[in-house]
């Protein structure tokens, strides 16, 4: 990932498992193990994967967060963004990078 958030919310690497026949997905990163994710085929070789996590904050306590990855397999790009589900946080961490298919 390039242009990744400097505060550790966006991992340097992500992995996605997509099963088009069942419209299901899983997501993992260099910070987390595999978790089930929501999957949406947006057409034109574009896919959206969304998953929620409980993350520990440096200042203490836990934060419930939602990650969204937008994959474009026609130009091999991925954009990942994160949002806090609860709390009054203004930051919206994101990162962009390249991706490749592995079967």
PDB file of C-alpha atoms in Angstrom:
ATOM      1  CA  UNK A   1       0.000   0.000   0.000  1.00  0.00           C
ATOM      2  CA  UNK A   2       1.180   3.493  -0.765  1.00  0.00           C
ATOM      3  CA  UNK A   3      -0.258   6.673   0.683  1.00  0.00           C
ATOM      4  CA  UNK A   4      -1.110   4.634   3.749  1.00  0.00           C
ATOM      5  CA  UNK A   5      -2.203   6.271   6.969  1.00  0.00           C
ATOM      6  CA  UNK A   6       0.702   7.082   9.260  1.00  0.00           C
ATOM      7  CA  UNK A   7      -1.066   6.087  12.469  1.00  0.00           C
ATOM      8  CA  UNK A   8      -1.160   2.326  11.895  1.00  0.00           C
ATOM      9  CA  UNK A   9      -4.820   1.884  10.933  1.00  0.00           C
ATOM     10  CA  UNK A  10      -4.006   0.849   7.349  1.00  0.00           C
ATOM     11  CA  UNK A  11      -1.743  -2.185   6.970  1.00  0.00           C
ATOM     12  CA  UNK A  12       1.105  -2.359   4.443  1.00  0.00           C
ATOM     13  CA  UNK A  13      -0.351  -5.524   2.828  1.00  0.00           C
ATOM     14  CA  UNK A  14      -3.808  -7.062   2.418  1.00  0.00           C
ATOM     15  CA  UNK A  15      -5.041 -10.396   1.130  1.00  0.00           C
ATOM     16  CA  UNK A  16      -8.524 -11.188  -0.132  1.00  0.00           C
ATOM     17  CA  UNK A  17     -10.222 -14.489  -0.921  1.00  0.00           C
ATOM     18  CA  UNK A  18     -13.196 -14.079  -3.242  1.00  0.00           C
ATOM     19  CA  UNK A  19     -15.628 -16.803  -4.276  1.00  0.00           C
ATOM     20  CA  UNK A  20     -17.707 -15.394  -7.131  1.00  0.00           C
ATOM     21  CA  UNK A  21     -20.003 -18.448  -7.217  1.00  0.00           C
ATOM     22  CA  UNK A  22     -21.213 -17.845  -3.637  1.00  0.00           C
ATOM     23  CA  UNK A  23     -20.635 -14.066  -3.568  1.00  0.00           C
ATOM     24  CA  UNK A  24     -18.558 -14.414  -0.403  1.00  0.00           C
ATOM     25  CA  UNK A  25     -15.183 -13.067   0.647  1.00  0.00           C
ATOM     26  CA  UNK A  26     -12.571 -13.092   3.377  1.00  0.00           C
ATOM     27  CA  UNK A  27      -9.992 -10.434   4.192  1.00  0.00           C
ATOM     28  CA  UNK A  28      -6.627 -10.481   5.954  1.00  0.00           C
ATOM     29  CA  UNK A  29      -3.773  -8.071   6.429  1.00  0.00           C
ATOM     30  CA  UNK A  30      -0.302  -7.993   7.879  1.00  0.00           C
ATOM     31  CA  UNK A  31      -2.054  -6.789  11.091  1.00  0.00           C
ATOM     32  CA  UNK A  32      -4.942  -9.317  11.256  1.00  0.00           C
ATOM     33  CA  UNK A  33      -5.896 -12.925  10.521  1.00  0.00           C
ATOM     34  CA  UNK A  34      -8.586 -13.957   8.022  1.00  0.00           C
ATOM     35  CA  UNK A  35     -12.103 -12.698   8.779  1.00  0.00           C
ATOM     36  CA  UNK A  36     -15.383 -13.052   6.918  1.00  0.00           C
ATOM     37  CA  UNK A  37     -16.317 -10.051   4.827  1.00  0.00           C
ATOM     38  CA  UNK A  38     -19.261  -8.757   2.835  1.00  0.00           C
ATOM     39  CA  UNK A  39     -18.756  -8.896  -0.912  1.00  0.00           C
ATOM     40  CA  UNK A  40     -20.295  -6.881  -3.731  1.00  0.00           C
ATOM     41  CA  UNK A  41     -19.668  -7.209  -7.458  1.00  0.00           C
ATOM     42  CA  UNK A  42     -19.799  -3.647  -8.782  1.00  0.00           C
ATOM     43  CA  UNK A  43     -19.434  -4.703 -12.431  1.00  0.00           C
ATOM     44  CA  UNK A  44     -16.700  -3.859 -14.938  1.00  0.00           C
ATOM     45  CA  UNK A  45     -14.148  -5.978 -13.001  1.00  0.00           C
ATOM     46  CA  UNK A  46     -14.651  -3.946  -9.818  1.00  0.00           C
ATOM     47  CA  UNK A  47     -15.401  -5.460  -6.410  1.00  0.00           C
ATOM     48  CA  UNK A  48     -16.096  -4.106  -2.929  1.00  0.00           C
ATOM     49  CA  UNK A  49     -15.163  -5.989   0.245  1.00  0.00           C
ATOM     50  CA  UNK A  50     -16.293  -4.730   3.675  1.00  0.00           C
ATOM     51  CA  UNK A  51     -15.387  -6.116   7.113  1.00  0.00           C
ATOM     52  CA  UNK A  52     -15.574  -4.958  10.738  1.00  0.00           C
ATOM     53  CA  UNK A  53     -12.966  -5.341  13.473  1.00  0.00           C
ATOM     54  CA  UNK A  54     -12.432  -4.457  17.114  1.00  0.00           C
ATOM     55  CA  UNK A  55      -9.061  -2.687  17.317  1.00  0.00           C
ATOM     56  CA  UNK A  56      -7.067  -1.463  20.303  1.00  0.00           C
ATOM     57  CA  UNK A  57      -6.254   2.231  20.379  1.00  0.00           C
ATOM     58  CA  UNK A  58      -2.836   3.497  21.468  1.00  0.00           C
ATOM     59  CA  UNK A  59      -4.525   5.852  23.960  1.00  0.00           C
ATOM     60  CA  UNK A  60      -6.301   2.861  25.520  1.00  0.00           C
ATOM     61  CA  UNK A  61      -9.637   1.209  24.993  1.00  0.00           C
ATOM     62  CA  UNK A  62     -11.119  -0.510  21.984  1.00  0.00           C
ATOM     63  CA  UNK A  63     -12.568   0.910  18.797  1.00  0.00           C
ATOM     64  CA  UNK A  64     -15.046  -0.808  16.480  1.00  0.00           C
ATOM     65  CA  UNK A  65     -13.951  -0.034  12.924  1.00  0.00           C
ATOM     66  CA  UNK A  66     -15.128  -0.816   9.405  1.00  0.00           C
ATOM     67  CA  UNK A  67     -12.718  -1.478   6.568  1.00  0.00           C
ATOM     68  CA  UNK A  68     -13.690  -1.191   2.915  1.00  0.00           C
ATOM     69  CA  UNK A  69     -11.534  -2.357   0.022  1.00  0.00           C
ATOM     70  CA  UNK A  70     -12.356  -1.401  -3.550  1.00  0.00           C
ATOM     71  CA  UNK A  71     -10.631  -3.727  -6.004  1.00  0.00           C
ATOM     72  CA  UNK A  72     -10.303  -2.969  -9.708  1.00  0.00           C
ATOM     73  CA  UNK A  73      -8.966  -6.055 -11.460  1.00  0.00           C
ATOM     74  CA  UNK A  74      -8.835  -4.408 -14.888  1.00  0.00           C
ATOM     75  CA  UNK A  75      -5.991  -2.090 -13.823  1.00  0.00           C
ATOM     76  CA  UNK A  76      -4.864  -4.086 -10.728  1.00  0.00           C
ATOM     77  CA  UNK A  77      -5.492  -1.365  -8.154  1.00  0.00           C
ATOM     78  CA  UNK A  78      -6.884  -1.480  -4.635  1.00  0.00           C
ATOM     79  CA  UNK A  79      -8.036   1.300  -2.320  1.00  0.00           C
ATOM     80  CA  UNK A  80      -8.607   0.564   1.377  1.00  0.00           C
ATOM     81  CA  UNK A  81     -10.305   2.950   3.759  1.00  0.00           C
ATOM     82  CA  UNK A  82     -11.289   2.699   7.402  1.00  0.00           C
ATOM     83  CA  UNK A  83     -14.009   4.398   9.427  1.00  0.00           C
ATOM     84  CA  UNK A  84     -14.793   4.385  13.130  1.00  0.00           C
ATOM     85  CA  UNK A  85     -18.263   2.945  13.754  1.00  0.00           C
ATOM     86  CA  UNK A  86     -18.711   4.586  17.140  1.00  0.00           C
ATOM     87  CA  UNK A  87     -17.181   7.738  18.488  1.00  0.00           C
ATOM     88  CA  UNK A  88     -16.653  11.232  17.284  1.00  0.00           C
ATOM     89  CA  UNK A  89     -13.469  10.758  15.274  1.00  0.00           C
ATOM     90  CA  UNK A  90     -12.649  13.066  12.370  1.00  0.00           C
ATOM     91  CA  UNK A  91      -9.870  11.060  10.731  1.00  0.00           C
ATOM     92  CA  UNK A  92     -10.629   8.703   7.831  1.00  0.00           C
ATOM     93  CA  UNK A  93      -7.508   6.594   7.223  1.00  0.00           C
ATOM     94  CA  UNK A  94      -6.967   5.244   3.710  1.00  0.00           C
ATOM     95  CA  UNK A  95      -4.367   3.688   1.481  1.00  0.00           C
ATOM     96  CA  UNK A  96      -3.996   2.828  -2.191  1.00  0.00           C
ATOM     97  CA  UNK A  97      -1.874   0.259  -3.936  1.00  0.00           C
ATOM     98  CA  UNK A  98      -1.623  -2.423  -6.557  1.00  0.00           C
ATOM     99  CA  UNK A  99      -3.039  -5.928  -6.513  1.00  0.00           C
ATOM    100  CA  UNK A 100      -2.696  -9.152  -8.453  1.00  0.00           C
ATOM    101  CA  UNK A 101      -4.820 -12.265  -8.900  1.00  0.00           C
ATOM    102  CA  UNK A 102      -3.593 -15.560  -7.483  1.00  0.00           C
ATOM    103  CA  UNK A 103      -5.550 -18.751  -8.080  1.00  0.00           C
TER     104      UNK A 103
END
